[in-house]
mmCIF file of C-alpha atoms in Angstrom:
data_model
loop_
_atom_site.group_PDB
_atom_site.id
_atom_site.type_symbol
_atom_site.label_atom_id
_atom_site.label_comp_id
_atom_site.label_asym_id
_atom_site.label_seq_id
_atom_site.Cartn_x
_atom_site.Cartn_y
_atom_site.Cartn_z
ATOM 1 C CA UNK A 1 25.811 -10.164 -7.244
ATOM 2 C CA UNK A 2 24.246 -12.702 -5.726
ATOM 3 C CA UNK A 3 23.022 -12.757 -2.227
ATOM 4 C CA UNK A 4 25.307 -15.596 -1.153
ATOM 5 C CA UNK A 5 28.217 -13.587 -2.209
ATOM 6 C CA UNK A 6 26.551 -10.431 -0.595
ATOM 7 C CA UNK A 7 26.285 -12.045 3.119
ATOM 8 C CA UNK A 8 30.181 -13.759 2.528
ATOM 9 C CA UNK A 9 31.006 -9.684 2.845
ATOM 10 C CA UNK A 10 28.722 -8.420 5.322
ATOM 11 C CA UNK A 11 30.769 -6.213 8.228
ATOM 12 C CA UNK A 12 29.043 -9.469 10.598
ATOM 13 C CA UNK A 13 31.118 -11.623 8.839
ATOM 14 C CA UNK A 14 33.751 -9.936 8.302
ATOM 15 C CA UNK A 15 34.093 -9.919 11.734
ATOM 16 C CA UNK A 16 34.333 -13.232 12.552
ATOM 17 C CA UNK A 17 36.691 -14.008 9.915
ATOM 18 C CA UNK A 18 38.777 -11.339 11.523
ATOM 19 C CA UNK A 19 38.149 -13.101 14.856
ATOM 20 C CA UNK A 20 39.586 -16.478 13.872
ATOM 21 C CA UNK A 21 42.862 -14.191 12.362
ATOM 22 C CA UNK A 22 43.389 -12.937 15.667
ATOM 23 C CA UNK A 23 43.563 -16.677 16.919
ATOM 24 C CA UNK A 24 45.683 -17.320 14.444
ATOM 25 C CA UNK A 25 47.719 -14.281 14.410
ATOM 26 C CA UNK A 26 48.261 -14.628 18.372
ATOM 27 C CA UNK A 27 50.984 -17.162 18.271
ATOM 28 C CA UNK A 28 52.663 -15.760 15.031
ATOM 29 C CA UNK A 29 52.917 -12.422 17.174
ATOM 30 C CA UNK A 30 54.206 -14.403 20.177
ATOM 31 C CA UNK A 31 56.950 -15.373 17.363
ATOM 32 C CA UNK A 32 57.008 -11.784 16.368
ATOM 33 C CA UNK A 33 57.846 -10.499 20.133
ATOM 34 C CA UNK A 34 60.011 -12.286 20.728
ATOM 35 C CA UNK A 35 62.157 -11.707 17.343
ATOM 36 C CA UNK A 36 61.854 -7.981 18.262
ATOM 37 C CA UNK A 37 63.593 -8.576 21.855
ATOM 38 C CA UNK A 38 66.337 -10.512 20.216
ATOM 39 C CA UNK A 39 67.099 -7.818 17.513
ATOM 40 C CA UNK A 40 66.836 -5.440 19.986
ATOM 41 C CA UNK A 41 69.224 -7.407 22.276
ATOM 42 C CA UNK A 42 71.679 -7.834 19.576
ATOM 43 C CA UNK A 43 70.872 -4.009 18.604
ATOM 44 C CA UNK A 44 72.200 -3.409 22.064
ATOM 45 C CA UNK A 45 75.568 -5.571 22.035
ATOM 46 C CA UNK A 46 76.208 -3.794 18.352
ATOM 47 C CA UNK A 47 76.398 -0.397 19.987
ATOM 48 C CA UNK A 48 78.372 -1.747 23.038
ATOM 49 C CA UNK A 49 80.806 -3.469 20.999
ATOM 50 C CA UNK A 50 81.105 -0.249 18.410
ATOM 51 C CA UNK A 51 80.216 2.319 20.403
ATOM 52 C CA UNK A 52 82.003 5.446 17.567
ATOM 53 C CA UNK A 53 79.979 3.186 14.460
ATOM 54 C CA UNK A 54 76.337 5.239 13.328
ATOM 55 C CA UNK A 55 74.352 2.521 13.784
ATOM 56 C CA UNK A 56 71.367 1.925 10.607
ATOM 57 C CA UNK A 57 68.284 2.772 11.278
ATOM 58 C CA UNK A 58 66.385 0.079 11.636
ATOM 59 C CA UNK A 59 62.500 -0.181 9.991
ATOM 60 C CA UNK A 60 60.289 0.525 12.365
ATOM 61 C CA UNK A 61 58.112 -3.205 12.611
ATOM 62 C CA UNK A 62 53.887 -2.760 13.348
ATOM 63 C CA UNK A 63 52.649 -5.860 14.886
ATOM 64 C CA UNK A 64 49.553 -7.497 12.917
ATOM 65 C CA UNK A 65 47.535 -7.676 15.868
ATOM 66 C CA UNK A 66 47.945 -3.306 15.678
ATOM 67 C CA UNK A 67 46.286 -3.954 12.061
ATOM 68 C CA UNK A 68 43.703 -6.137 12.950
ATOM 69 C CA UNK A 69 42.544 -4.195 15.958
ATOM 70 C CA UNK A 70 42.300 -1.150 13.996
ATOM 71 C CA UNK A 71 40.184 -3.264 11.267
ATOM 72 C CA UNK A 72 37.860 -4.266 14.124
ATOM 73 C CA UNK A 73 37.428 -0.646 15.116
ATOM 74 C CA UNK A 74 36.650 0.522 11.465
ATOM 75 C CA UNK A 75 34.071 -2.413 10.919
ATOM 76 C CA UNK A 76 32.479 -1.604 14.555
ATOM 77 C CA UNK A 77 31.775 2.238 12.145
ATOM 78 C CA UNK A 78 30.679 0.627 9.486
ATOM 79 C CA UNK A 79 28.378 -1.698 11.403
ATOM 80 C CA UNK A 80 27.122 1.721 13.073
ATOM 81 C CA UNK A 81 26.575 3.724 10.031
ATOM 82 C CA UNK A 82 24.863 0.637 8.397
ATOM 83 C CA UNK A 83 22.249 0.476 11.225
ATOM 84 C CA UNK A 84 21.723 4.634 11.008
ATOM 85 C CA UNK A 85 21.355 4.189 7.157
ATOM 86 C CA UNK A 86 18.915 1.138 7.170
ATOM 87 C CA UNK A 87 17.135 3.476 9.455
ATOM 88 C CA UNK A 88 17.241 6.046 7.747
ATOM 89 C CA UNK A 89 15.738 4.172 4.877
ATOM 90 C CA UNK A 90 12.960 3.045 6.621
ATOM 91 C CA UNK A 91 11.950 6.212 7.283
ATOM 92 C CA UNK A 92 12.315 7.213 4.142
ATOM 93 C CA UNK A 93 10.104 4.652 2.658
ATOM 94 C CA UNK A 94 7.882 5.308 5.694
ATOM 95 C CA UNK A 95 6.971 9.005 4.768
ATOM 96 C CA UNK A 96 6.809 7.695 -0.055
ATOM 97 C CA UNK A 97 4.508 5.377 1.311
ATOM 98 C CA UNK A 98 2.469 7.863 3.482
ATOM 99 C CA UNK A 99 3.019 10.464 0.901
ATOM 100 C CA UNK A 100 1.644 7.913 -1.674
ATOM 101 C CA UNK A 101 -1.336 6.776 0.180
ATOM 102 C CA UNK A 102 -2.455 10.605 0.624
ATOM 103 C CA UNK A 103 -1.990 10.962 -3.215
ATOM 104 C CA UNK A 104 -4.452 7.936 -4.192
ATOM 105 C CA UNK A 105 -6.636 8.907 -1.000
ATOM 106 C CA UNK A 106 -7.519 12.606 -2.735
ATOM 107 C CA UNK A 107 -7.575 10.805 -6.209
ATOM 108 C CA UNK A 108 -10.061 8.783 -5.079
ATOM 109 C CA UNK A 109 -11.925 11.687 -3.537
ATOM 110 C CA UNK A 110 -11.453 14.151 -6.351
ATOM 111 C CA UNK A 111 -13.485 11.172 -8.759
ATOM 112 C CA UNK A 112 -15.736 10.076 -6.032
ATOM 113 C CA UNK A 113 -16.955 14.041 -5.326
ATOM 114 C CA UNK A 114 -16.429 15.332 -8.659
ATOM 115 C CA UNK A 115 -19.917 16.433 -9.269
ATOM 116 C CA UNK A 116 -20.293 18.353 -6.536
ATOM 117 C CA UNK A 117 -19.715 21.837 -7.592
ATOM 118 C CA UNK A 118 -22.559 21.914 -10.522
ATOM 119 C CA UNK A 119 -24.573 19.425 -8.792
ATOM 120 C CA UNK A 120 -25.399 22.274 -6.189
ATOM 121 C CA UNK A 121 -25.898 24.769 -8.908
ATOM 122 C CA UNK A 122 -28.541 22.479 -10.830
ATOM 123 C CA UNK A 123 -30.457 21.683 -7.532
ATOM 124 C CA UNK A 124 -32.169 24.963 -7.299
ATOM 125 C CA UNK A 125 -33.479 23.891 -10.809
ATOM 126 C CA UNK A 126 -34.852 20.859 -10.059
ATOM 127 C CA UNK A 127 -36.668 22.271 -7.032
ATOM 128 C CA UNK A 128 -38.519 24.652 -9.528
ATOM 129 C CA UNK A 129 -39.087 21.432 -11.139
ATOM 130 C CA UNK A 130 -40.419 19.789 -8.434
ATOM 131 C CA UNK A 131 -42.381 22.620 -7.595
ATOM 132 C CA UNK A 132 -43.862 22.624 -11.604
ATOM 133 C CA UNK A 133 -44.701 19.350 -11.625
ATOM 134 C CA UNK A 134 -47.041 19.559 -8.044
ATOM 135 C CA UNK A 135 -49.237 22.035 -9.608
ATOM 136 C CA UNK A 136 -53.137 20.472 -10.257
ATOM 137 C CA UNK A 137 -55.733 21.576 -12.561
ATOM 138 C CA UNK A 138 -53.947 22.493 -15.236
ATOM 139 C CA UNK A 139 -54.971 22.753 -18.900
ATOM 140 C CA UNK A 140 -53.881 20.244 -21.632
ATOM 141 C CA UNK A 141 -51.263 22.832 -23.401
ATOM 142 C CA UNK A 142 -49.664 22.809 -19.631
ATOM 143 C CA UNK A 143 -49.923 19.268 -18.985
ATOM 144 C CA UNK A 144 -47.936 18.628 -22.168
ATOM 145 C CA UNK A 145 -45.091 21.280 -20.794
ATOM 146 C CA UNK A 146 -45.386 19.350 -17.544
ATOM 147 C CA UNK A 147 -44.793 15.516 -19.077
ATOM 148 C CA UNK A 148 -41.851 17.539 -20.840
ATOM 149 C CA UNK A 149 -40.823 18.562 -17.611
ATOM 150 C CA UNK A 150 -41.349 15.346 -15.974
ATOM 151 C CA UNK A 151 -39.212 13.408 -18.780
ATOM 152 C CA UNK A 152 -36.155 15.959 -17.752
ATOM 153 C CA UNK A 153 -36.682 15.822 -14.162
ATOM 154 C CA UNK A 154 -36.346 11.722 -14.164
ATOM 155 C CA UNK A 155 -33.364 12.040 -16.193
ATOM 156 C CA UNK A 156 -31.856 14.686 -13.764
ATOM 157 C CA UNK A 157 -32.289 12.184 -11.244
ATOM 158 C CA UNK A 158 -31.295 9.332 -12.989
ATOM 159 C CA UNK A 159 -27.982 11.228 -13.579
ATOM 160 C CA UNK A 160 -27.908 12.862 -9.547
ATOM 161 C CA UNK A 161 -28.159 8.355 -9.090
ATOM 162 C CA UNK A 162 -25.366 7.439 -11.040
ATOM 163 C CA UNK A 163 -23.320 10.517 -9.509
ATOM 164 C CA UNK A 164 -23.666 9.204 -5.463
ATOM 165 C CA UNK A 165 -26.333 11.935 -5.217
ATOM 166 C CA UNK A 166 -29.226 11.473 -3.073
ATOM 167 C CA UNK A 167 -31.791 13.097 -1.286
ATOM 168 C CA UNK A 168 -31.897 13.235 2.734
ATOM 169 C CA UNK A 169 -34.791 11.536 3.993
ATOM 170 C CA UNK A 170 -36.802 13.676 6.228
ATOM 171 C CA UNK A 171 -40.117 13.970 7.396
ATOM 172 C CA UNK A 172 -42.266 15.986 10.193
ATOM 173 C CA UNK A 173 -41.888 15.007 13.717
ATOM 174 C CA UNK A 174 -37.799 13.771 13.552
ATOM 175 C CA UNK A 175 -35.487 15.565 15.900
ATOM 176 C CA UNK A 176 -33.401 18.546 14.436
ATOM 177 C CA UNK A 177 -30.068 17.596 13.433
ATOM 178 C CA UNK A 178 -27.573 20.144 12.642
ATOM 179 C CA UNK A 179 -25.759 17.827 10.442
ATOM 180 C CA UNK A 180 -27.829 17.762 7.732
ATOM 181 C CA UNK A 181 -30.755 19.931 8.986
ATOM 182 C CA UNK A 182 -31.104 23.866 8.449
ATOM 183 C CA UNK A 183 -33.750 25.661 10.791
ATOM 184 C CA UNK A 184 -35.093 28.659 9.531
ATOM 185 C CA UNK A 185 -37.741 29.580 11.765
ATOM 186 C CA UNK A 186 -38.193 28.383 15.037
ATOM 187 C CA UNK A 187 -42.236 27.945 15.320
ATOM 188 C CA UNK A 188 -45.222 26.311 17.553
ATOM 189 C CA UNK A 189 -47.443 24.049 16.513
ATOM 190 C CA UNK A 190 -48.258 22.333 18.812
ATOM 191 C CA UNK A 191 -48.187 19.235 16.643
ATOM 192 C CA UNK A 192 -45.347 17.839 17.366
ATOM 193 C CA UNK A 193 -42.786 18.115 20.389
ATOM 194 C CA UNK A 194 -40.024 20.336 21.416
ATOM 195 C CA UNK A 195 -36.878 20.692 19.116
ATOM 196 C CA UNK A 196 -38.603 18.047 16.678
ATOM 197 C CA UNK A 197 -39.155 19.329 13.087
ATOM 198 C CA UNK A 198 -42.457 20.796 12.499
ATOM 199 C CA UNK A 199 -42.174 21.030 8.880
ATOM 200 C CA UNK A 200 -39.886 20.586 5.751
ATOM 201 C CA UNK A 201 -39.321 23.309 3.719
ATOM 202 C CA UNK A 202 -36.164 22.371 0.702
ATOM 203 C CA UNK A 203 -35.129 18.853 0.851
ATOM 204 C CA UNK A 204 -31.551 18.213 1.561
ATOM 205 C CA UNK A 205 -28.427 15.940 -0.095
ATOM 206 C CA UNK A 206 -26.219 13.819 0.182
ATOM 207 C CA UNK A 207 -23.104 13.110 -2.250
ATOM 208 C CA UNK A 208 -21.707 10.058 -1.052
ATOM 209 C CA UNK A 209 -21.197 10.588 2.479
ATOM 210 C CA UNK A 210 -21.158 13.807 2.664
ATOM 211 C CA UNK A 211 -23.836 17.173 3.077
ATOM 212 C CA UNK A 212 -24.712 18.556 -0.405
ATOM 213 C CA UNK A 213 -26.768 20.664 0.993
ATOM 214 C CA UNK A 214 -29.043 20.690 4.233
ATOM 215 C CA UNK A 215 -32.149 20.121 4.478
ATOM 216 C CA UNK A 216 -34.520 23.428 5.075
ATOM 217 C CA UNK A 217 -37.025 23.394 7.967
ATOM 218 C CA UNK A 218 -38.999 24.440 10.649
ATOM 219 C CA UNK A 219 -38.232 23.597 14.353
ATOM 220 C CA UNK A 220 -40.858 22.940 17.018
ATOM 221 C CA UNK A 221 -40.333 25.613 19.642
#
């Protein structure tokens, strides 16, 4: 069905047509009322002339204006129902869009942070690789092992970077921030101000914008 056809059959346009019809029927109604009046007078005359004769039951005639008014009331009800249904439709559409957006956000977060669980388990192994690579004055045999460790370490770091995993940059003298730092001990070194980081004990990591592991630090008293 075309848009034009739907518009021509809308309740508002039906009301306009009925309003026009009422104007036309107003004239007909005047004649109709005169006819009823005349028939009533004729009926009384017949009854007075033949009081004993039973008059036939006349069918009651309904004024066209009454029918039009009933149609107008029904159309008003339809218009109110139409407004209500349109509002309900908008609410359902809004709920549907909100649900769709939440599902998309959840799916995006699953993809974005998918590596968090496995990486968190690998971090202790990465710490061990770093500690092993810091060893100095080793034998040639151990040095060969360390070269292999270094290759593995670099591959792990490369894979971390591809998943959005980065180190939290922490330096001695930085202000302590509980959002990214984990205080292991309060110390008194006299080298930094109170509340600043005195020593970095373990690296922290982010996965995109989330903290995967807080940096473990000592804080100046």
